[in-house]
Short mmCIF file of C-alpha atoms in Angstrom, two decimals:
data_model
loop_
_atom_site.label_atom_id
_atom_site.label_comp_id
_atom_site.label_asym_id
_atom_site.label_seq_id
_atom_site.Cartn_x
_atom_site.Cartn_y
_atom_site.Cartn_z
CA MET A 1 39.04 82.98 82.61
CA ALA A 2 36.99 86.06 81.59
CA HIS A 3 35.37 86.50 78.17
CA VAL A 4 34.78 89.65 76.11
CA THR A 5 31.55 90.62 74.33
CA THR A 6 30.46 93.74 72.49
CA THR A 7 27.53 95.86 73.72
CA ARG A 8 25.23 98.00 71.63
CA ALA A 9 27.02 101.10 72.86
CA GLY A 10 30.08 99.96 70.97
CA ARG A 11 32.14 99.16 74.07
CA HIS A 12 33.95 95.94 74.79
CA LYS A 13 32.58 94.53 78.02
CA ARG A 14 34.56 91.99 79.98
CA ILE A 15 32.44 89.19 81.49
CA PRO A 16 33.83 88.08 84.86
CA ALA A 17 34.87 84.47 85.06
CA ALA A 18 33.98 84.20 88.71
CA LEU A 19 31.71 85.95 91.17
CA GLY A 20 33.22 88.96 92.78
CA GLU A 21 35.52 89.84 89.87
CA PRO A 22 35.01 93.53 88.93
CA VAL A 23 33.66 94.40 85.51
CA ALA A 24 36.02 96.47 83.37
CA GLU A 25 35.15 98.29 80.17
CA GLU A 26 37.62 99.06 77.39
CA ALA A 27 37.00 101.93 74.99
CA ALA A 28 36.35 100.99 71.39
CA PRO A 29 38.86 102.15 68.76
CA ASP A 30 38.63 105.90 68.05
CA PRO A 31 36.66 106.26 64.79
CA ASN A 32 38.35 109.62 64.15
CA ARG A 33 41.87 108.19 64.32
CA THR A 34 43.63 108.26 60.96
CA LEU A 35 47.16 107.93 59.64
CA ALA A 36 47.29 111.71 59.29
CA THR A 37 46.54 112.29 62.98
CA ASP A 38 49.19 109.76 63.97
CA VAL A 39 51.75 111.43 61.70
CA GLU A 40 50.86 114.84 63.12
CA LYS A 41 51.46 113.60 66.66
CA GLY A 42 54.72 112.01 65.56
CA ASP A 43 55.84 115.26 63.93
CA GLY A 44 55.24 117.05 67.20
CA VAL A 45 57.58 114.67 69.01
CA HIS A 46 60.12 114.96 66.18
CA ASP A 47 60.02 118.77 66.34
CA GLU A 48 60.63 118.66 70.08
CA GLN A 49 63.62 116.36 69.60
CA GLU A 50 64.99 118.66 66.89
CA ALA A 51 64.66 121.65 69.21
CA CYS A 52 66.55 119.84 71.99
CA ALA A 53 69.31 118.79 69.58
CA MET A 54 69.63 122.34 68.26
CA ALA A 55 69.91 123.71 71.79
CA ARG A 56 72.69 121.21 72.54
CA TRP A 57 74.80 121.94 69.47
CA GLU A 58 74.35 125.69 69.87
CA THR A 59 75.72 125.32 73.40
CA VAL A 60 78.70 123.32 72.10
CA LEU A 61 79.35 125.86 69.34
CA ASP A 62 79.29 128.76 71.81
CA GLU A 63 81.69 126.93 74.11
CA ILE A 64 84.13 126.11 71.30
CA VAL A 65 84.15 129.68 70.04
CA ARG A 66 84.59 131.03 73.57
CA THR A 67 87.25 128.63 74.85
CA ARG A 68 88.98 127.08 71.82
CA ARG A 69 88.84 129.64 69.03
CA ARG A 70 92.31 131.05 69.71
CA ALA A 71 93.84 127.57 69.74
CA LEU A 72 92.03 126.65 66.52
CA VAL A 73 93.27 129.79 64.78
CA GLY A 74 96.81 128.99 65.92
CA TYR A 75 96.38 125.46 64.57
CA ALA A 76 95.18 126.80 61.22
CA TYR A 77 98.04 129.29 61.17
CA LEU A 78 100.55 126.45 61.30
CA LEU A 79 99.07 125.28 58.01
CA THR A 80 98.59 128.60 56.23
CA GLY A 81 101.30 130.85 57.67
CA ASN A 82 98.81 133.68 57.18
CA ALA A 83 96.63 135.07 59.98
CA THR A 84 93.75 136.13 57.73
CA GLU A 85 93.64 132.78 55.95
CA ALA A 86 93.78 131.02 59.32
CA GLU A 87 90.75 132.98 60.54
CA ASP A 88 88.89 132.13 57.34
CA LEU A 89 89.76 128.43 57.68
CA VAL A 90 88.39 128.33 61.22
CA GLN A 91 85.19 130.11 60.23
CA ASP A 92 84.70 127.73 57.32
CA ALA A 93 85.43 124.69 59.49
CA LEU A 94 82.95 125.79 62.16
CA PHE A 95 80.27 126.26 59.52
CA ARG A 96 80.96 122.88 57.93
CA THR A 97 80.90 121.13 61.30
CA PHE A 98 77.79 122.73 62.76
CA ARG A 99 75.58 123.08 59.70
CA ARG A 100 74.40 119.56 60.60
CA GLY A 101 74.19 120.29 64.28
CA ARG A 102 72.88 116.93 65.40
CA SER A 103 76.25 115.32 64.72
CA ALA A 104 78.18 117.83 66.82
CA THR A 105 76.65 117.75 70.29
CA ASP A 106 79.75 116.44 72.11
CA PHE A 107 82.41 119.08 72.83
CA GLN A 108 85.57 117.03 72.31
CA LEU A 109 84.17 115.22 69.29
CA ALA A 110 83.01 118.49 67.76
CA GLU A 111 86.46 120.06 68.20
CA SER A 112 88.09 117.08 66.49
CA TYR A 113 85.63 117.52 63.59
CA VAL A 114 86.55 121.20 63.36
CA ARG A 115 90.28 120.42 63.28
CA ARG A 116 89.77 117.79 60.60
CA SER A 117 87.71 120.24 58.57
CA ILE A 118 90.48 122.85 58.90
CA VAL A 119 93.01 120.46 57.33
CA THR A 120 90.58 119.44 54.58
CA ALA A 121 89.76 123.05 53.73
CA TYR A 122 93.47 123.92 53.72
CA LEU A 123 94.32 121.16 51.24
CA ASP A 124 91.32 122.05 49.07
CA GLY A 125 92.47 125.67 49.10
CA THR A 126 95.98 124.80 47.98
CA ARG A 127 94.56 122.91 45.00
CA ARG A 128 92.42 125.91 44.05
CA ARG A 129 95.40 128.22 44.54
CA LYS A 130 97.51 126.16 42.14
CA ARG A 131 94.85 126.55 39.46
CA TRP A 132 94.70 130.27 40.16
CA ASP A 133 98.49 130.63 39.99
CA GLY A 134 98.34 129.37 36.43
CA VAL A 135 96.33 132.41 35.28
CA ARG A 136 97.03 135.14 37.85
CA HIS A 137 99.85 136.58 35.71
CA LEU A 138 97.16 137.63 33.23
CA LEU A 139 95.76 140.08 35.78
CA ASP A 140 97.26 143.02 37.62
CA PRO A 141 99.04 141.78 40.74
CA ARG A 142 97.46 142.69 44.05
CA PRO A 143 99.73 143.92 46.86
CA GLU A 144 100.18 141.43 49.66
CA VAL A 145 99.22 142.54 53.16
CA HIS A 146 101.62 141.64 55.94
CA GLU A 147 99.90 139.74 58.74
CA PRO A 148 101.25 139.62 62.30
CA THR A 149 102.33 136.25 63.62
CA PRO A 150 100.24 134.89 66.52
CA THR A 151 102.24 134.98 69.74
CA GLU A 152 101.60 131.27 70.35
CA VAL A 153 103.52 130.22 67.23
CA ARG A 154 107.27 130.68 66.87
CA LEU A 155 108.20 132.55 63.73
CA ASP A 156 111.07 130.22 62.85
CA ILE A 157 108.76 127.18 62.95
CA VAL A 158 106.20 128.89 60.75
CA GLU A 159 108.88 129.87 58.24
CA ALA A 160 110.26 126.34 58.22
CA LEU A 161 106.79 124.87 57.67
CA GLY A 162 106.38 127.27 54.76
CA ALA A 163 109.17 125.43 52.95
CA LEU A 164 107.13 122.21 52.90
CA SER A 165 104.64 121.08 50.30
CA PRO A 166 100.96 121.24 51.37
CA ARG A 167 100.81 117.47 51.94
CA GLU A 168 104.07 117.46 53.89
CA ARG A 169 102.86 120.35 55.98
CA ALA A 170 99.53 118.69 56.72
CA CYS A 171 101.28 115.46 57.76
CA VAL A 172 103.68 117.33 60.05
CA VAL A 173 100.92 119.35 61.72
CA LEU A 174 98.71 116.31 62.25
CA ARG A 175 101.56 114.07 63.41
CA TYR A 176 103.61 116.38 65.61
CA PHE A 177 101.26 119.19 66.63
CA SER A 178 98.02 117.20 66.92
CA ASP A 179 99.99 114.16 68.14
CA LEU A 180 98.05 111.73 65.94
CA PRO A 181 99.55 108.31 65.19
CA VAL A 182 100.55 107.66 61.59
CA ARG A 183 97.52 105.44 60.95
CA ASP A 184 95.15 108.26 62.00
CA VAL A 185 97.00 110.79 59.85
CA ALA A 186 96.67 108.42 56.91
CA ALA A 187 92.96 107.89 57.56
CA GLN A 188 92.28 111.61 57.87
CA LEU A 189 94.12 112.49 54.66
CA GLY A 190 92.88 109.44 52.75
CA ILE A 191 96.35 108.15 51.88
CA GLY A 192 98.42 105.11 52.84
CA GLU A 193 100.55 104.89 55.98
CA GLY A 194 103.66 104.39 53.87
CA THR A 195 102.87 107.59 51.99
CA VAL A 196 102.48 109.48 55.27
CA LYS A 197 105.86 108.20 56.45
CA ARG A 198 107.46 109.25 53.19
CA TYR A 199 106.00 112.75 53.53
CA LEU A 200 107.21 112.93 57.13
CA SER A 201 110.69 111.75 56.17
CA ASP A 202 110.99 114.34 53.40
CA ALA A 203 109.56 117.03 55.68
CA ASN A 204 111.97 116.17 58.50
CA THR A 205 114.90 116.52 56.10
CA LYS A 206 113.72 119.99 55.06
CA LEU A 207 112.95 121.05 58.63
CA ALA A 208 116.32 119.84 59.88
CA ALA A 209 118.06 122.11 57.37
CA ARG A 210 116.33 125.10 58.96
CA LEU A 211 115.73 124.11 62.57
CA GLY A 212 118.37 121.49 63.30
CA PRO A 213 117.91 117.73 63.74
CA VAL A 214 114.30 116.59 64.07
CA ARG A 215 113.70 113.51 66.21
CA ALA A 216 111.15 111.23 64.55
CA ALA A 217 108.67 109.18 66.53
CA ASP A 218 109.00 105.40 66.56
CA ASP A 219 106.22 104.81 64.04
CA ASP A 220 107.70 107.36 61.61
CA LEU A 221 110.92 105.44 61.04
CA THR A 222 109.84 102.84 58.48
CA VAL A 223 109.26 104.63 55.21
CA THR A 224 107.94 102.85 52.12
CA ASN A 225 106.95 103.87 48.64
CA GLN A 226 105.67 102.16 45.55
CA ARG A 227 109.15 100.92 44.61
CA GLY A 228 109.90 99.35 47.97
CA ALA A 229 111.26 100.23 51.38
CA ARG A 230 113.96 102.68 52.35
#
């Protein structure tokens, strides 16, 4: 077995254990190496990783805007019934999703984040609108601008959805248009599954009055509330 000794030159010299074994020298620790130099090198690697992540999410954002923007606006329109508000919801959702770009580098996952953000922004907006409705009569009314209906969405469906409460509308859009199971609708809205089923049941009754009978999915049939089942 070889042994190591230190020479005057400050190098670690390996003493061969047997004749014929080559002598190898190992450099002594760099006297100029400090924590600061290590951190600087690490920052360089971190910056490179950040640049790669940014390039990826910018690519995903461009692809979503190019290929899915129309569908996202149609989705938002189902909630708002207003083309301008739908456009604003999509813009806001894209900003919310991609402002932390590292979490949105997968196309399908990013689109699901955008759709979830659209619903969240819609519900937040309805709460703000209710507060505004309480004081708007104190100001001069502003004329409403008629917005054209997107061709992808049937007018009768949009009008029927307009008769629902914001929560009912969100549940219907998530359940029947996004095809999410009840448990996922509940998780996305932060409410119980029984509450989702109650909203869907009430919404189906209202929609049936305008559109005809609405066939509920299997997991929509059992409706519960705080007082029991129905």
